[in-house]
Amino acid sequence: MTTPALEVVHLSKRFGGLPATKNVSLSVMPGERRLIIGPNGAGKTTLFNLITGDLTADAGSVRLFGQELTGMPTQQRVHLGLARTYQILTLFPRERLVHNVVLSLLGLDRRRWDPWSILTANRDLYTNARTSLERVGLAEAAERNGVEHDMDTALAFAERITVLHYGEVIVEGTRAQVVADPRTREVYLGD
């Protein structure tokens, strides 16, 4: 059996008397694309802060490839390969996704120090950016702006989805399973 890349077991955090996460458990396998969704106040940010070590859990544990992270400072977690992004994923939200990826790739290239270089003339960077987007299933979004809040793209990208509500996992599964589950409709449509 393969060890999960990330395993969260019975993770709980309270702020005063209010539970932000309640007994959250999930595992993400190596290479799996997991989407965690929920309405405002569902506990998503708290969960990520607990995983990264920005907050200390009241109960539960976090493991990265089987190594216990509970009590480990954030900077040590980073050295083990645990990192996060924030909600606004693009460097320039009004730019196309491919252009943002090109800028990221440029940061790894010696041409970043050439102020006279015309970015669009560096076709290899655009080719590499499109290859990277294709590799993660976002090739169709390459020419779009503002993909960070595009739920259809996020749902299509994810292999598994976890729905949080009031700090608890209420639904977990594939896109079809999550969309078909009446609890998801209740949370998002108020049915």
C-alpha positions as a Python dict, from the first residue, in 0.01 Angstrom:
ca = {
    (1, 'M'): (0, 0, 0),
    (2, 'T'): (125, 348, -88),
    (3, 'T'): (184, 599, 191),
    (4, 'P'): (-32, 911, 154),
    (5, 'A'): (155, 1226, 59),
    (6, 'L'): (-53, 1414, 313),
    (7, 'E'): (-261, 1265, 589),
    (8, 'V'): (-476, 1465, 828),
    (9, 'V'): (-624, 1265, 1117),
    (10, 'H'): (-897, 1397, 1352),
    (11, 'L'): (-770, 1756, 1325),
    (12, 'S'): (-957, 2001, 1548),
    (13, 'K'): (-917, 2368, 1633),
    (14, 'R'): (-1135, 2595, 1845),
    (15, 'F'): (-1123, 2972, 1875),
    (16, 'G'): (-1273, 3043, 2215),
    (17, 'G'): (-1579, 2824, 2224),
    (18, 'L'): (-1621, 2818, 1846),
    (19, 'P'): (-1498, 2513, 1657),
    (20, 'A'): (-1321, 2611, 1334),
    (21, 'T'): (-1237, 2250, 1241),
    (22, 'K'): (-1396, 1948, 1401),
    (23, 'N'): (-1236, 1607, 1372),
    (24, 'V'): (-1124, 1659, 1009),
    (25, 'S'): (-963, 1354, 850),
    (26, 'L'): (-848, 1318, 491),
    (27, 'S'): (-561, 1170, 295),
    (28, 'V'): (-409, 1283, -30),
    (29, 'M'): (-215, 1028, -231),
    (30, 'P'): (109, 1117, -414),
    (31, 'G'): (27, 1311, -731),
    (32, 'E'): (-343, 1340, -647),
    (33, 'R'): (-514, 1671, -723),
    (34, 'R'): (-748, 1743, -430),
    (35, 'L'): (-993, 2031, -411),
    (36, 'I'): (-1120, 2150, -75),
    (37, 'I'): (-1432, 2361, -103),
    (38, 'G'): (-1695, 2506, 125),
    (39, 'P'): (-1880, 2829, 191),
    (40, 'N'): (-1728, 3120, 381),
    (41, 'G'): (-1664, 3015, 739),
    (42, 'A'): (-1643, 2645, 651),
    (43, 'G'): (-1294, 2608, 804),
    (44, 'K'): (-1086, 2589, 484),
    (45, 'T'): (-831, 2854, 581),
    (46, 'T'): (-803, 2719, 934),
    (47, 'L'): (-744, 2370, 794),
    (48, 'F'): (-463, 2494, 568),
    (49, 'N'): (-311, 2694, 854),
    (50, 'L'): (-314, 2382, 1072),
    (51, 'I'): (-153, 2173, 798),
    (52, 'T'): (122, 2428, 734),
    (53, 'G'): (187, 2490, 1104),
    (54, 'D'): (72, 2852, 1102),
    (55, 'L'): (-178, 2744, 1370),
    (56, 'T'): (-142, 2480, 1640),
    (57, 'A'): (-410, 2210, 1647),
    (58, 'D'): (-606, 2142, 1963),
    (59, 'A'): (-624, 1775, 1866),
    (60, 'G'): (-528, 1546, 1580),
    (61, 'S'): (-223, 1504, 1363),
    (62, 'V'): (-75, 1591, 1026),
    (63, 'R'): (166, 1359, 842),
    (64, 'L'): (368, 1421, 528),
    (65, 'F'): (470, 1093, 360),
    (66, 'G'): (424, 925, 698),
    (67, 'Q'): (632, 1174, 897),
    (68, 'E'): (448, 1335, 1186),
    (69, 'L'): (440, 1715, 1156),
    (70, 'T'): (240, 1800, 1469),
    (71, 'G'): (443, 2042, 1680),
    (72, 'M'): (693, 2103, 1398),
    (73, 'P'): (745, 2471, 1311),
    (74, 'T'): (634, 2600, 971),
    (75, 'Q'): (988, 2653, 840),
    (76, 'Q'): (1077, 2288, 910),
    (77, 'R'): (765, 2176, 723),
    (78, 'V'): (874, 2387, 426),
    (79, 'H'): (1214, 2214, 424),
    (80, 'L'): (1031, 1881, 402),
    (81, 'G'): (851, 2002, 89),
    (82, 'L'): (520, 2123, 235),
    (83, 'A'): (420, 2454, 81),
    (84, 'R'): (101, 2638, 7),
    (85, 'T'): (-39, 2898, -224),
    (86, 'Y'): (-295, 3157, -137),
    (87, 'Q'): (-633, 3226, -296),
    (88, 'I'): (-497, 3471, -549),
    (89, 'L'): (-279, 3242, -755),
    (90, 'T'): (-178, 3470, -1039),
    (91, 'L'): (98, 3728, -1035),
    (92, 'F'): (-110, 3955, -1256),
    (93, 'P'): (-480, 3864, -1232),
    (94, 'R'): (-577, 4057, -1547),
    (95, 'E'): (-318, 3869, -1753),
    (96, 'R'): (-368, 3537, -1924),
    (97, 'L'): (-279, 3229, -1721),
    (98, 'V'): (-7, 3129, -1968),
    (99, 'H'): (162, 3468, -1927),
    (100, 'N'): (163, 3427, -1546),
    (101, 'V'): (324, 3083, -1583),
    (102, 'V'): (583, 3233, -1821),
    (103, 'L'): (670, 3492, -1555),
    (104, 'S'): (710, 3213, -1299),
    (105, 'L'): (938, 3020, -1534),
    (106, 'L'): (1136, 3336, -1606),
    (107, 'G'): (1223, 3350, -1235),
    (108, 'L'): (1418, 3027, -1285),
    (109, 'D'): (1592, 3144, -1604),
    (110, 'R'): (1910, 3349, -1649),
    (111, 'R'): (1716, 3584, -1881),
    (112, 'R'): (1539, 3729, -1575),
    (113, 'W'): (1839, 3962, -1538),
    (114, 'D'): (1810, 4101, -1893),
    (115, 'P'): (1590, 4414, -1875),
    (116, 'W'): (1609, 4460, -2254),
    (117, 'S'): (1471, 4118, -2340),
    (118, 'I'): (1125, 4120, -2492),
    (119, 'L'): (930, 3854, -2308),
    (120, 'T'): (706, 3755, -2599),
    (121, 'A'): (1014, 3693, -2812),
    (122, 'N'): (1118, 3410, -2580),
    (123, 'R'): (895, 3149, -2744),
    (124, 'D'): (1060, 2865, -2551),
    (125, 'L'): (923, 3007, -2226),
    (126, 'Y'): (572, 3006, -2372),
    (127, 'T'): (618, 2653, -2502),
    (128, 'N'): (735, 2537, -2159),
    (129, 'A'): (448, 2722, -1990),
    (130, 'R'): (190, 2552, -2216),
    (131, 'T'): (356, 2214, -2153),
    (132, 'S'): (336, 2275, -1777),
    (133, 'L'): (-31, 2373, -1800),
    (134, 'E'): (-105, 2066, -2008),
    (135, 'R'): (73, 1844, -1755),
    (136, 'V'): (-161, 1958, -1477),
    (137, 'G'): (-476, 1956, -1688),
    (138, 'L'): (-509, 2332, -1739),
    (139, 'A'): (-418, 2359, -2109),
    (140, 'E'): (-769, 2476, -2198),
    (141, 'A'): (-744, 2763, -1947),
    (142, 'A'): (-413, 2897, -2085),
    (143, 'E'): (-568, 3198, -2258),
    (144, 'R'): (-814, 3286, -1981),
    (145, 'N'): (-780, 3559, -1718),
    (146, 'G'): (-863, 3523, -1349),
    (147, 'V'): (-882, 3144, -1319),
    (148, 'E'): (-832, 3151, -943),
    (149, 'H'): (-1207, 3178, -877),
    (150, 'D'): (-1330, 2970, -1169),
    (151, 'M'): (-1516, 2685, -998),
    (152, 'D'): (-1570, 2490, -1321),
    (153, 'T'): (-1193, 2483, -1385),
    (154, 'A'): (-1124, 2386, -1026),
    (155, 'L'): (-1383, 2107, -1032),
    (156, 'A'): (-1254, 1973, -1363),
    (157, 'F'): (-895, 1985, -1238),
    (158, 'A'): (-957, 1790, -917),
    (159, 'E'): (-950, 1413, -894),
    (160, 'R'): (-1114, 1417, -551),
    (161, 'I'): (-1312, 1685, -373),
    (162, 'T'): (-1362, 1744, -3),
    (163, 'V'): (-1652, 1965, 107),
    (164, 'L'): (-1618, 2137, 444),
    (165, 'H'): (-1909, 2294, 629),
    (166, 'Y'): (-1893, 2443, 979),
    (167, 'G'): (-1548, 2289, 1022),
    (168, 'E'): (-1648, 1933, 932),
    (169, 'V'): (-1603, 1718, 623),
    (170, 'I'): (-1957, 1659, 500),
    (171, 'V'): (-1888, 1510, 155),
    (172, 'E'): (-1582, 1359, -7),
    (173, 'G'): (-1541, 1190, -342),
    (174, 'T'): (-1513, 1240, -715),
    (175, 'R'): (-1678, 1535, -886),
    (176, 'A'): (-1979, 1323, -982),
    (177, 'Q'): (-2020, 1195, -626),
    (178, 'V'): (-1991, 1540, -469),
    (179, 'V'): (-2229, 1704, -717),
    (180, 'A'): (-2485, 1425, -674),
    (181, 'D'): (-2474, 1428, -293),
    (182, 'P'): (-2776, 1613, -145),
    (183, 'R'): (-2558, 1754, 136),
    (184, 'T'): (-2359, 1951, -121),
    (185, 'R'): (-2680, 2100, -263),
    (186, 'E'): (-2794, 2187, 88),
    (187, 'V'): (-2472, 2376, 164),
    (188, 'Y'): (-2454, 2562, -166),
    (189, 'L'): (-2819, 2604, -258),
    (190, 'G'): (-2984, 2606, 82),
    (191, 'D'): (-3218, 2319, -12),
}
